Coordinates of C-alpha atoms in Angstrom, one line a residue:
X9 CA -23.1 -81.6 -33.5
X10 CA -22.9 -77.9 -32.5
X11 CA -24.8 -78.4 -29.3
X12 CA -22.3 -81.8 -28.4
X13 CA -19.2 -79.0 -29.1
X14 CA -20.9 -76.0 -27.2
X15 CA -21.9 -79.3 -24.3
X16 CA -17.6 -80.2 -24.0
X17 CA -17.1 -76.2 -24.2
X18 CA -18.9 -76.1 -21.2
X19 CA -18.2 -79.3 -19.3
X20 CA -14.2 -78.3 -20.2
X21 CA -15.1 -74.4 -18.7
X22 CA -16.6 -75.5 -16.1
X23 CA -14.5 -78.5 -15.2
X24 CA -11.2 -75.1 -15.7
X25 CA -13.4 -73.2 -13.5
X26 CA -13.8 -75.8 -10.9
X27 CA -10.5 -76.8 -11.3
X28 CA -9.7 -73.2 -10.6
X29 CA -11.3 -73.1 -7.3
X30 CA -10.4 -75.8 -6.1
X31 CA -6.5 -74.4 -6.5
X32 CA -7.6 -71.1 -4.8
X33 CA -8.9 -73.2 -1.9
X34 CA -5.8 -75.4 -1.7
X35 CA -4.0 -72.3 -1.9
X36 CA -5.7 -70.0 1.0
X37 CA -5.9 -73.1 3.3
X38 CA -1.7 -73.7 2.4
X39 CA -1.5 -69.8 3.2
X40 CA -3.7 -70.4 6.2
X41 CA -1.7 -73.1 7.5
X42 CA 1.9 -71.1 6.8
X43 CA 0.7 -68.3 8.8
X44 CA -1.0 -70.5 11.4
X45 CA 2.4 -72.2 11.7
X46 CA 3.9 -68.6 11.3
X47 CA 2.5 -67.7 14.7
X48 CA 2.7 -70.7 16.1
X49 CA 6.4 -70.8 15.1
X50 CA 6.9 -66.9 16.8
X51 CA 5.1 -67.5 19.9
X52 CA 7.0 -70.8 20.8
X53 CA 9.6 -68.3 20.3
X54 CA 9.0 -65.4 22.5
X55 CA 7.5 -67.9 25.1
X56 CA 11.4 -69.5 25.1
X57 CA 12.7 -66.0 24.9
X58 CA 10.8 -64.9 28.1
X59 CA 11.6 -68.5 29.8
X60 CA 15.4 -67.5 28.8
X61 CA 15.2 -64.2 29.9
X62 CA 13.2 -65.4 33.7
X63 CA 16.2 -67.7 34.4
X64 CA 19.0 -65.5 33.0
X65 CA 17.1 -63.0 36.0
X66 CA 17.4 -66.0 38.2
X67 CA 20.8 -66.8 37.7
X68 CA 22.1 -63.8 37.7
X69 CA 19.8 -63.1 41.0
X70 CA 21.5 -65.6 42.7
X71 CA 24.6 -64.8 41.0
X72 CA 24.3 -61.3 42.8
X73 CA 22.5 -63.0 46.2
X74 CA 26.1 -65.5 46.6
X75 CA 28.0 -62.4 46.0
X76 CA 26.6 -60.4 49.0
X77 CA 26.8 -63.3 50.7
X78 CA 30.6 -64.2 50.5
X79 CA 30.9 -60.3 50.3
X80 CA 28.9 -60.1 54.4
X81 CA 30.7 -63.3 55.8
X82 CA 34.4 -61.8 54.0
X83 CA 33.2 -58.3 56.1
X84 CA 32.6 -60.3 59.6
X85 CA 35.4 -62.6 59.1
X86 CA 37.8 -59.3 58.7
X87 CA 36.0 -57.0 61.4
X88 CA 36.2 -60.8 64.2
X89 CA 40.1 -61.0 62.8
X90 CA 40.8 -57.0 63.5
X91 CA 39.0 -57.6 66.9
X92 CA 41.3 -60.1 68.0
X93 CA 44.3 -58.6 66.9
X94 CA 43.2 -55.1 68.6
X95 CA 42.6 -57.5 71.6
X96 CA 46.1 -59.2 71.1
X97 CA 47.7 -56.0 70.5
X98 CA 45.9 -54.4 73.4
X99 CA 47.1 -57.7 75.9
X100 CA 50.8 -57.4 74.6
X101 CA 50.3 -53.5 75.2
X102 CA 49.3 -53.8 78.5
X103 CA 51.9 -56.5 79.4
X104 CA 54.6 -54.9 78.1
X105 CA 53.4 -51.6 80.5
X106 CA 53.1 -54.5 83.4
X107 CA 57.1 -55.4 82.2
X108 CA 58.0 -51.7 82.3
X109 CA 56.4 -50.9 85.4
X110 CA 57.5 -54.0 87.3
X111 CA 61.3 -53.0 85.5
X112 CA 61.1 -49.5 87.0
X113 CA 59.7 -50.8 90.3
X114 CA 62.8 -53.2 90.1
X115 CA 65.4 -50.3 89.4
X116 CA 64.0 -48.0 91.8
X117 CA 63.8 -50.3 94.4
X118 CA 67.9 -51.1 93.4
X119 CA 68.4 -47.4 93.2
X120 CA 66.6 -46.5 96.6
X121 CA 68.9 -50.0 97.8
X122 CA 72.0 -48.5 96.6
X123 CA 71.7 -45.3 97.5
X124 CA 70.2 -46.1 101.5
X125 CA 73.7 -48.6 101.8
X126 CA 76.2 -45.9 99.9
X127 CA 74.0 -43.4 102.7
X128 CA 74.5 -46.3 105.4
X129 CA 78.1 -46.4 104.7
X130 CA 78.7 -43.5 104.4
X131 CA 77.1 -42.4 108.0
X132 CA 79.1 -45.2 109.0
X133 CA 82.4 -44.3 108.3
X134 CA 81.2 -40.3 109.0
X135 CA 80.6 -41.6 112.7
X136 CA 83.5 -44.0 113.0
X137 CA 85.4 -41.2 112.2
X138 CA 84.8 -38.8 114.6
X139 CA 84.4 -41.2 117.9
X140 CA 86.9 -40.4 120.3
X141 CA 87.9 -41.8 123.8
X142 CA 85.0 -39.9 126.7
X143 CA 84.8 -39.9 129.8
X144 CA 81.8 -42.3 131.3
X145 CA 81.0 -40.2 134.2
X146 CA 80.4 -37.0 131.5
X147 CA 78.5 -38.9 128.7
X148 CA 76.4 -39.8 131.7
X149 CA 75.9 -36.5 132.7
X150 CA 75.6 -35.6 129.1
X151 CA 72.9 -37.7 128.8
X152 CA 71.0 -37.1 132.0
X153 CA 70.9 -33.2 131.2
X154 CA 69.6 -34.4 127.6
X155 CA 66.5 -36.8 129.6
X156 CA 65.5 -33.6 131.2
X157 CA 66.1 -31.0 128.9
X158 CA 62.6 -29.8 127.1
X159 CA 62.1 -31.7 123.6
X160 CA 62.9 -29.2 120.9
X161 CA 61.3 -28.9 117.6
X162 CA 63.8 -29.3 114.6
X163 CA 63.5 -26.8 112.5
X164 CA 64.1 -26.5 108.3
X165 CA 64.8 -23.8 106.3
X166 CA 62.5 -21.3 104.9
X167 CA 60.9 -22.3 101.3
X168 CA 62.2 -20.1 98.3
X169 CA 58.8 -20.0 97.1
X170 CA 55.3 -20.2 98.7
X171 CA 53.8 -23.3 99.4
X172 CA 50.6 -24.8 100.1
X173 CA 51.7 -27.2 103.0
X174 CA 54.9 -25.6 104.3
X175 CA 55.8 -27.8 106.8
X176 CA 55.4 -30.8 104.5
X177 CA 57.8 -28.9 102.0
X178 CA 60.1 -27.9 104.0
X179 CA 61.0 -31.5 105.5
X180 CA 61.4 -33.3 101.8
X181 CA 62.9 -30.3 100.7
X182 CA 65.5 -31.4 103.5
X183 CA 65.7 -34.6 103.1
X184 CA 66.5 -33.9 99.4
X185 CA 68.6 -31.6 99.6
X186 CA 70.6 -34.8 102.5
X187 CA 70.1 -37.4 99.7
X188 CA 71.5 -35.4 96.9
X189 CA 74.3 -34.1 99.0
X190 CA 77.1 -36.2 97.5
X191 CA 75.8 -34.5 94.1
X192 CA 74.1 -31.1 95.1
X193 CA 76.6 -29.6 97.4
X194 CA 75.3 -25.9 99.0
X195 CA 78.2 -22.9 99.2
X196 CA 79.4 -22.5 102.2
X197 CA 80.2 -19.3 101.9
X198 CA 78.4 -16.5 103.1
X199 CA 78.2 -13.7 100.3
X200 CA 75.3 -12.7 98.4
X201 CA 76.0 -14.3 95.1
X202 CA 76.3 -18.0 97.2
X203 CA 73.0 -17.1 98.7
X204 CA 71.9 -16.7 95.3
X205 CA 73.0 -19.7 93.9
X206 CA 71.9 -21.5 97.2
X207 CA 68.7 -20.3 96.6
X208 CA 68.3 -20.9 93.1
X209 CA 69.5 -24.3 93.4
X210 CA 66.5 -25.1 96.1
X211 CA 64.1 -23.8 93.7
X212 CA 64.8 -26.7 91.3
X213 CA 64.8 -29.4 94.2
X214 CA 61.3 -28.3 95.0
X215 CA 60.7 -27.6 91.6
X216 CA 61.4 -31.5 90.9
X217 CA 60.1 -32.5 94.0
X218 CA 57.0 -31.5 93.3
X219 CA 57.4 -32.7 90.2
X220 CA 57.4 -36.7 91.5
X221 CA 54.4 -35.5 93.8
X222 CA 56.9 -35.0 97.0
X223 CA 58.0 -38.5 97.4
X224 CA 61.8 -37.8 98.2
X225 CA 63.0 -41.6 98.1
X226 CA 61.4 -41.6 93.6
X227 CA 62.7 -37.9 93.2
X228 CA 66.3 -38.5 94.0
X229 CA 66.7 -41.6 92.3
X230 CA 65.2 -39.8 89.3
X231 CA 67.9 -36.8 89.7
X232 CA 70.7 -39.3 89.6
X233 CA 69.8 -40.5 86.8
X234 CA 68.8 -37.3 84.9
X235 CA 72.6 -35.9 86.6
X236 CA 74.3 -39.1 84.6
X237 CA 72.8 -38.4 81.8
X238 CA 73.2 -34.9 81.7
X239 CA 77.7 -35.7 82.9
X240 CA 78.0 -38.1 80.4
X241 CA 76.7 -35.6 77.4
X242 CA 77.5 -33.3 78.9
X243 CA 74.3 -31.6 78.4
X244 CA 75.1 -28.5 81.1
X245 CA 78.1 -27.1 78.8
X246 CA 76.4 -27.3 75.8
X247 CA 73.4 -25.3 77.6
X248 CA 75.7 -23.2 78.9
X249 CA 78.0 -22.3 75.6
X250 CA 73.7 -21.8 73.8
X251 CA 72.9 -19.4 75.7
X252 CA 76.0 -17.3 76.2
X253 CA 76.4 -17.4 72.2
X254 CA 79.9 -19.4 72.7
X255 CA 81.1 -21.0 69.6
X256 CA 80.7 -24.8 69.4
X257 CA 82.4 -27.2 67.0
X258 CA 81.1 -29.9 65.5
X259 CA 82.9 -32.5 67.9
X260 CA 81.2 -30.6 70.7
X261 CA 77.6 -30.2 69.3
X262 CA 76.6 -31.4 66.4
X263 CA 73.2 -29.4 66.1
X264 CA 74.3 -25.7 67.1
X265 CA 74.2 -24.1 64.1
X266 CA 71.0 -25.5 63.6
X267 CA 69.7 -24.7 67.1
X268 CA 71.1 -20.8 66.1
X269 CA 69.6 -20.9 63.3
X270 CA 66.1 -21.3 64.9

């Protein structure tokens, strides 16, 4: 019996050991399976994270490329619009300048025609007023004397200042003086003061003529226009009062105090 009991105890112990070993093996296998599953899950998550990161980077890159493309397209459009606007403004400016030049030329032709008409009518009136009955024989004698007399070159007054082309400017100044005789009368007396005034007037006319490149017609028209503006606003009187230090009211010239201050 003791032997049987010992055998049974040994079998029980052996069974317990086997069961314990089996449990340990099963637990170790379960642990390895769990570790493997965790590693697989970690790898899967890392792979998904990398894929998501790459996808996000690609989306961001595509968005940046689209934004850059849109910005470049917008810049090109604005540059094109600016170029078109510049061309349009230039065309409008040129058209306006051409219209202004045409208007100025038309106004110049109109004024010249008016000046020529007035000069012609004044010459006709002067001739008609000075014509008197003459003897035909005396007229023929005078004509024959004029035909036989040698031609005399017309002489013009000397220029008040030095000139590079005195002959041309003498004639031009004489023509301008004749054209403006009704608005710029020369002194008739021969005293010293009148000579100074006459010289000053001739200097001013010569400077005005040179400022318009020696064109008598343009200079005469511009001088008459400037004179009309000066007379309309009393500019000559205001200038003289400023130079002489005369007191002017606000009605005479509202900017007198400002000019005196400066």
